[in-house]
């Protein structure tokens, strides 16, 4: 006698196990990618476009410099046509300066505010996902994408700028301090998290974007006023007298002058500002006699050297990263208790 029954354990199909990285992309990560896929694809497309444009323009610049004698580059004798290439570099750098604004206003501000306004946050957190996990994922996924794109743009732009640094008055290191190196990455992450925090507090997308714009502009103003203080100001001086034929201090190559200008240096090492003996400026002999009566022996100038650029950028980025971490902690702690 035969039977048609079989052991179900032997015949039941078994689903292939999901790989670790696939399973990690599910849940909140999948939801965040799905929600913001248009913004992510736009960010990636703009990054690719920016890389192609900068690589092409850099090639044109290097081809032009290849036709110029090396001695002309060092002596500042570049042809006037070089200013066209310098203007292109400066223009692209100006556009990259808007990255923190775009990151804060268009990516950070609507991130949480949009979900609170539409009710998505209430729906998600009513499932098995905790508020803390949802907030952490909402911040982490866009931040990772923003870090990747900003890093790529900064690296390519720095690669374009370094060979021509200092060859023109508009290509000084101070003009590109905030758009090269690590600074753009830290700056964009700071404004992104600030926008997310504003959206969490205000809960309205449009209002959050407007308020974030104002805060980002304020951050930019403070940054422009304070970033030079990250460096160690140095000075150069002469002790060849103060007469009409006296030698003036000469700044190192690519250094930026700081302070009020040229100071008067006394025998004791003290410095007097430029208003000293100002009443006798019209008469050279009287002015010299006045300065000599003040025991002035030369002049002095303060400056920031280009050699400090990288250390200043990392110091500034470290401050921004610290503030970003504090804002992230605020978002997580506040949202965990008062999200809905």
Short mmCIF file of C-alpha atoms in Angstrom, two decimals:
data_model
loop_
_atom_site.label_atom_id
_atom_site.label_comp_id
_atom_site.label_asym_id
_atom_site.label_seq_id
_atom_site.Cartn_x
_atom_site.Cartn_y
_atom_site.Cartn_z
CA UNK A 1 0.00 0.00 0.00
CA UNK A 2 1.36 3.38 -0.97
CA UNK A 3 0.67 6.75 0.51
CA UNK A 4 0.68 10.22 -0.99
CA UNK A 5 1.42 12.00 2.23
CA UNK A 6 4.77 13.64 2.66
CA UNK A 7 6.61 15.26 5.46
CA UNK A 8 5.63 18.98 5.37
CA UNK A 9 9.00 19.96 6.83
CA UNK A 10 10.70 18.49 3.79
CA UNK A 11 8.41 19.95 1.15
CA UNK A 12 7.62 23.45 2.50
CA UNK A 13 9.63 26.10 0.62
CA UNK A 14 11.93 28.16 2.75
CA UNK A 15 12.45 31.86 2.06
CA UNK A 16 16.07 32.83 1.49
CA UNK A 17 17.51 34.74 4.40
CA UNK A 18 17.80 38.45 3.89
CA UNK A 19 21.30 39.81 3.93
CA UNK A 20 22.31 42.12 6.74
CA UNK A 21 22.56 45.28 4.69
CA UNK A 22 19.19 44.69 3.02
CA UNK A 23 17.44 44.26 6.36
CA UNK A 24 19.03 47.41 7.73
CA UNK A 25 17.65 49.39 4.79
CA UNK A 26 14.12 48.49 5.80
CA UNK A 27 11.93 50.17 8.38
CA UNK A 28 12.63 53.83 9.15
CA UNK A 29 15.61 54.00 6.78
CA UNK A 30 13.50 52.82 3.86
CA UNK A 31 10.75 55.26 4.82
CA UNK A 32 13.11 58.25 5.01
CA UNK A 33 14.67 57.35 1.66
CA UNK A 34 11.20 56.99 0.16
CA UNK A 35 9.93 60.27 1.60
CA UNK A 36 12.88 62.36 0.47
CA UNK A 37 13.96 60.51 -2.67
CA UNK A 38 13.26 63.54 -4.86
CA UNK A 39 15.49 65.77 -2.73
CA UNK A 40 18.20 63.11 -2.59
CA UNK A 41 18.22 62.54 -6.34
CA UNK A 42 18.25 66.29 -6.95
CA UNK A 43 21.20 66.66 -4.58
CA UNK A 44 23.10 63.87 -6.29
CA UNK A 45 22.33 65.26 -9.75
CA UNK A 46 23.51 68.76 -8.80
CA UNK A 47 26.66 67.29 -7.28
CA UNK A 48 27.47 65.32 -10.43
CA UNK A 49 26.78 68.38 -12.57
CA UNK A 50 28.97 70.55 -10.36
CA UNK A 51 31.83 68.05 -10.49
CA UNK A 52 31.69 67.85 -14.28
CA UNK A 53 31.60 71.64 -14.68
CA UNK A 54 34.49 72.21 -12.26
CA UNK A 55 36.59 69.46 -13.82
CA UNK A 56 36.02 70.94 -17.28
CA UNK A 57 36.83 74.50 -16.19
CA UNK A 58 39.91 73.34 -14.30
CA UNK A 59 41.13 71.62 -17.46
CA UNK A 60 40.74 74.86 -19.39
CA UNK A 61 42.60 76.80 -16.69
CA UNK A 62 45.50 74.37 -16.59
CA UNK A 63 45.74 74.33 -20.38
CA UNK A 64 46.03 78.12 -20.34
CA UNK A 65 48.67 78.08 -17.61
CA UNK A 66 50.65 75.50 -19.59
CA UNK A 67 51.20 78.15 -22.27
CA UNK A 68 52.61 80.65 -19.72
CA UNK A 69 56.24 80.66 -18.70
CA UNK A 70 56.79 79.52 -15.07
CA UNK A 71 58.79 82.69 -14.39
CA UNK A 72 55.79 84.79 -15.39
CA UNK A 73 53.64 82.97 -12.86
CA UNK A 74 56.04 83.63 -10.01
CA UNK A 75 56.58 87.28 -10.87
CA UNK A 76 52.88 88.06 -11.27
CA UNK A 77 53.25 88.66 -15.00
CA UNK A 78 50.29 86.59 -16.13
CA UNK A 79 48.47 87.81 -19.25
CA UNK A 80 45.23 89.75 -18.75
CA UNK A 81 43.32 86.81 -20.24
CA UNK A 82 43.96 84.88 -17.03
CA UNK A 83 41.42 87.07 -15.23
CA UNK A 84 38.68 85.33 -17.20
CA UNK A 85 39.66 82.00 -15.66
CA UNK A 86 40.02 83.63 -12.24
CA UNK A 87 36.51 85.10 -12.52
CA UNK A 88 35.09 81.66 -13.33
CA UNK A 89 36.73 80.17 -10.27
CA UNK A 90 35.53 83.00 -8.07
CA UNK A 91 32.01 82.70 -9.48
CA UNK A 92 31.75 78.96 -8.81
CA UNK A 93 33.11 79.56 -5.31
CA UNK A 94 30.37 82.12 -4.71
CA UNK A 95 27.73 79.59 -5.74
CA UNK A 96 29.20 76.99 -3.38
CA UNK A 97 28.89 79.56 -0.61
CA UNK A 98 25.10 79.12 -0.82
CA UNK A 99 25.28 75.43 0.09
CA UNK A 100 24.72 76.05 3.83
CA UNK A 101 21.65 78.15 3.02
CA UNK A 102 20.17 75.44 0.79
CA UNK A 103 20.98 72.73 3.34
CA UNK A 104 19.26 74.57 6.16
CA UNK A 105 16.25 76.04 4.38
CA UNK A 106 15.30 73.38 1.83
CA UNK A 107 16.57 70.19 3.47
CA UNK A 108 16.65 70.79 7.22
CA UNK A 109 13.60 72.97 7.87
CA UNK A 110 10.98 70.78 6.09
CA UNK A 111 12.52 67.52 7.37
CA UNK A 112 10.56 67.15 10.60
CA UNK A 113 8.11 70.03 10.21
CA UNK A 114 6.61 68.42 7.12
CA UNK A 115 5.92 65.15 8.93
CA UNK A 116 4.44 66.95 11.92
CA UNK A 117 2.23 69.08 9.72
CA UNK A 118 0.96 66.18 7.59
CA UNK A 119 0.53 63.72 10.45
CA UNK A 120 3.15 61.28 9.18
CA UNK A 121 5.08 61.54 12.43
CA UNK A 122 2.04 60.45 14.45
CA UNK A 123 1.42 57.54 12.10
CA UNK A 124 5.00 56.30 12.17
CA UNK A 125 5.48 56.57 15.91
CA UNK A 126 2.18 54.79 16.55
CA UNK A 127 3.75 51.68 15.06
CA UNK A 128 6.60 49.68 16.52
CA UNK A 129 9.13 52.46 15.83
CA UNK A 130 10.09 54.58 18.81
CA UNK A 131 10.26 58.35 18.62
CA UNK A 132 13.98 58.34 19.32
CA UNK A 133 14.72 55.87 16.54
CA UNK A 134 12.55 57.73 14.06
CA UNK A 135 14.19 61.09 14.86
CA UNK A 136 17.67 59.61 14.69
CA UNK A 137 16.95 58.07 11.30
CA UNK A 138 15.34 61.26 10.00
CA UNK A 139 18.53 63.15 10.83
CA UNK A 140 21.11 60.51 9.95
CA UNK A 141 20.05 59.59 6.41
CA UNK A 142 19.87 63.15 4.97
CA UNK A 143 22.99 64.13 6.94
CA UNK A 144 24.93 61.24 5.39
CA UNK A 145 23.78 62.23 1.90
CA UNK A 146 24.59 65.89 2.56
CA UNK A 147 28.04 65.02 3.91
CA UNK A 148 28.84 62.90 0.87
CA UNK A 149 27.79 65.51 -1.68
CA UNK A 150 29.35 68.46 0.13
CA UNK A 151 32.63 66.58 0.59
CA UNK A 152 32.82 65.71 -3.10
CA UNK A 153 32.12 69.30 -4.18
CA UNK A 154 34.64 70.71 -1.70
CA UNK A 155 37.37 68.27 -2.74
CA UNK A 156 36.91 68.97 -6.45
CA UNK A 157 36.75 72.73 -5.95
CA UNK A 158 39.88 72.70 -3.77
CA UNK A 159 41.62 70.60 -6.43
CA UNK A 160 40.74 73.29 -8.98
CA UNK A 161 41.80 76.22 -6.79
CA UNK A 162 45.12 75.06 -5.33
CA UNK A 163 47.24 75.30 -8.55
CA UNK A 164 46.16 78.92 -9.12
CA UNK A 165 46.09 80.06 -5.49
CA UNK A 166 47.54 83.53 -5.16
CA UNK A 167 48.12 84.07 -8.90
CA UNK A 168 45.51 86.84 -8.92
CA UNK A 169 44.21 89.38 -6.43
CA UNK A 170 40.83 87.66 -6.47
CA UNK A 171 42.28 84.21 -5.74
CA UNK A 172 43.63 84.86 -2.25
CA UNK A 173 43.18 82.19 0.40
CA UNK A 174 40.92 84.40 2.49
CA UNK A 175 38.43 84.64 -0.38
CA UNK A 176 38.03 80.84 -0.48
CA UNK A 177 38.40 79.99 3.20
CA UNK A 178 34.76 78.97 3.68
CA UNK A 179 34.35 76.97 0.45
CA UNK A 180 37.47 74.77 0.53
CA UNK A 181 38.71 72.00 2.77
CA UNK A 182 36.55 70.69 5.58
CA UNK A 183 34.74 73.96 6.25
CA UNK A 184 31.83 73.53 3.76
CA UNK A 185 30.99 70.09 5.19
CA UNK A 186 30.83 71.32 8.79
CA UNK A 187 28.98 74.49 7.77
CA UNK A 188 26.31 72.60 5.80
CA UNK A 189 25.73 70.07 8.59
CA UNK A 190 25.35 72.89 11.11
CA UNK A 191 22.71 74.74 9.10
CA UNK A 192 20.94 71.45 8.28
CA UNK A 193 20.56 70.50 11.94
CA UNK A 194 19.56 74.04 12.89
CA UNK A 195 16.82 73.89 10.24
CA UNK A 196 15.65 70.53 11.58
CA UNK A 197 15.50 71.93 15.13
CA UNK A 198 13.49 74.94 13.97
CA UNK A 199 11.06 72.66 12.16
CA UNK A 200 10.65 70.51 15.27
CA UNK A 201 9.80 73.57 17.36
CA UNK A 202 7.57 75.47 14.93
CA UNK A 203 5.84 72.43 13.31
CA UNK A 204 4.95 74.38 10.14
CA UNK A 205 6.99 73.90 6.99
CA UNK A 206 6.78 77.35 5.42
CA UNK A 207 7.23 79.21 8.69
CA UNK A 208 10.19 76.98 9.58
CA UNK A 209 11.87 77.68 6.24
CA UNK A 210 11.52 81.46 6.65
CA UNK A 211 12.82 81.42 10.23
CA UNK A 212 15.66 79.10 9.27
CA UNK A 213 16.66 81.46 6.48
CA UNK A 214 17.00 84.29 8.96
CA UNK A 215 19.01 82.17 11.39
CA UNK A 216 21.34 80.90 8.65
CA UNK A 217 21.98 84.44 7.46
CA UNK A 218 22.80 85.43 11.05
CA UNK A 219 25.16 82.47 11.38
CA UNK A 220 26.89 83.51 8.17
CA UNK A 221 27.34 87.07 9.41
CA UNK A 222 28.84 85.89 12.71
CA UNK A 223 31.11 83.44 10.89
CA UNK A 224 32.40 86.12 8.51
CA UNK A 225 33.23 88.36 11.47
CA UNK A 226 34.93 85.73 13.62
CA UNK A 227 36.75 83.18 11.45
CA UNK A 228 39.93 85.27 11.25
CA UNK A 229 40.21 85.12 15.03
CA UNK A 230 40.85 81.39 14.68
CA UNK A 231 44.38 82.15 13.51
CA UNK A 232 47.47 83.34 15.31
CA UNK A 233 48.18 86.91 14.20
CA UNK A 234 51.85 87.48 13.44
CA UNK A 235 53.77 90.71 12.89
CA UNK A 236 56.64 91.96 10.77
CA UNK A 237 58.57 95.13 11.56
CA UNK A 238 61.52 97.32 10.54
CA UNK A 239 63.86 99.51 12.57
CA UNK A 240 65.21 101.69 9.76
CA UNK A 241 63.69 104.97 10.94
CA UNK A 242 60.57 106.79 9.86
CA UNK A 243 61.81 109.30 7.32
CA UNK A 244 60.64 109.50 3.71
CA UNK A 245 63.34 107.01 2.67
CA UNK A 246 62.64 104.53 5.47
CA UNK A 247 61.98 100.91 4.53
CA UNK A 248 58.42 99.71 5.08
CA UNK A 249 57.67 96.20 6.38
CA UNK A 250 57.08 93.64 3.66
CA UNK A 251 54.40 91.02 4.18
CA UNK A 252 55.09 87.37 3.30
CA UNK A 253 53.61 86.00 0.10
CA UNK A 254 49.81 85.55 0.21
CA UNK A 255 49.59 86.93 3.75
CA UNK A 256 46.57 89.04 4.69
CA UNK A 257 47.21 92.27 6.58
CA UNK A 258 45.31 92.64 9.86
CA UNK A 259 44.49 95.50 12.19
CA UNK A 260 44.52 99.21 11.43
CA UNK A 261 47.36 99.10 8.96
CA UNK A 262 50.94 100.13 9.69
CA UNK A 263 51.87 100.82 13.30
CA UNK A 264 54.81 102.90 14.54
CA UNK A 265 57.38 100.89 16.49
CA UNK A 266 59.19 102.52 19.44
CA UNK A 267 62.54 101.74 21.01
CA UNK A 268 60.87 99.92 23.89
CA UNK A 269 58.94 97.66 21.53
CA UNK A 270 55.63 99.44 22.05
CA UNK A 271 53.48 100.24 19.05
CA UNK A 272 51.68 103.49 18.32
CA UNK A 273 48.72 103.69 15.96
CA UNK A 274 48.64 105.61 12.70
CA UNK A 275 47.10 108.72 14.29
CA UNK A 276 50.38 109.49 16.08
CA UNK A 277 51.63 112.93 14.99
CA UNK A 278 48.76 113.15 12.53
CA UNK A 279 48.68 116.96 12.79
CA UNK A 280 52.17 117.19 11.23
CA UNK A 281 51.43 114.91 8.26
CA UNK A 282 51.45 117.77 5.75
CA UNK A 283 55.04 118.68 6.63
CA UNK A 284 57.41 115.73 6.19
CA UNK A 285 60.19 117.17 8.36
CA UNK A 286 57.83 118.16 11.16
CA UNK A 287 56.18 114.75 11.03
CA UNK A 288 59.53 112.95 11.24
CA UNK A 289 60.65 115.15 14.14
CA UNK A 290 57.40 114.45 15.98
CA UNK A 291 57.81 110.68 15.57
CA UNK A 292 61.43 110.84 16.71
CA UNK A 293 60.32 112.70 19.82
CA UNK A 294 58.06 109.72 20.52
CA UNK A 295 61.15 107.44 20.18
CA UNK A 296 59.78 105.80 17.03
CA UNK A 297 62.43 103.74 15.22
CA UNK A 298 60.39 101.91 12.58
CA UNK A 299 57.09 100.44 11.55
CA UNK A 300 55.19 97.23 12.18
CA UNK A 301 52.31 95.35 10.54
CA UNK A 302 50.12 92.45 11.65
CA UNK A 303 49.17 89.65 9.27
CA UNK A 304 47.73 86.17 8.95
CA UNK A 305 49.95 83.78 6.94
CA UNK A 306 48.55 81.37 4.40
CA UNK A 307 50.31 78.53 6.25
CA UNK A 308 47.66 78.73 8.98
CA UNK A 309 44.73 78.23 6.61
CA UNK A 310 44.31 74.49 7.10
CA UNK A 311 44.63 74.58 10.88
CA UNK A 312 42.13 77.45 11.03
CA UNK A 313 39.69 75.51 8.89
CA UNK A 314 39.89 72.44 11.10
CA UNK A 315 39.51 74.53 14.23
CA UNK A 316 36.46 76.29 12.81
CA UNK A 317 35.02 72.97 11.59
CA UNK A 318 35.56 71.48 15.05
CA UNK A 319 33.53 74.28 16.60
CA UNK A 320 30.77 73.79 14.04
CA UNK A 321 30.73 70.02 14.60
CA UNK A 322 30.45 70.59 18.36
CA UNK A 323 27.51 72.97 17.90
CA UNK A 324 25.93 70.51 15.46
CA UNK A 325 26.22 67.71 18.00
CA UNK A 326 24.58 69.92 20.63
CA UNK A 327 21.69 70.74 18.27
CA UNK A 328 21.25 67.05 17.42
CA UNK A 329 21.13 66.18 21.13
CA UNK A 330 18.49 68.87 21.63
CA UNK A 331 16.38 67.53 18.77
CA UNK A 332 16.53 63.97 20.10
CA UNK A 333 15.80 64.90 23.71
CA UNK A 334 13.06 67.40 22.89
CA UNK A 335 11.45 65.20 20.26
CA UNK A 336 11.49 62.14 22.49
CA UNK A 337 9.21 63.86 24.99
CA UNK A 338 7.29 66.45 23.00
CA UNK A 339 7.21 65.22 19.44
CA UNK A 340 3.42 64.84 19.18
#
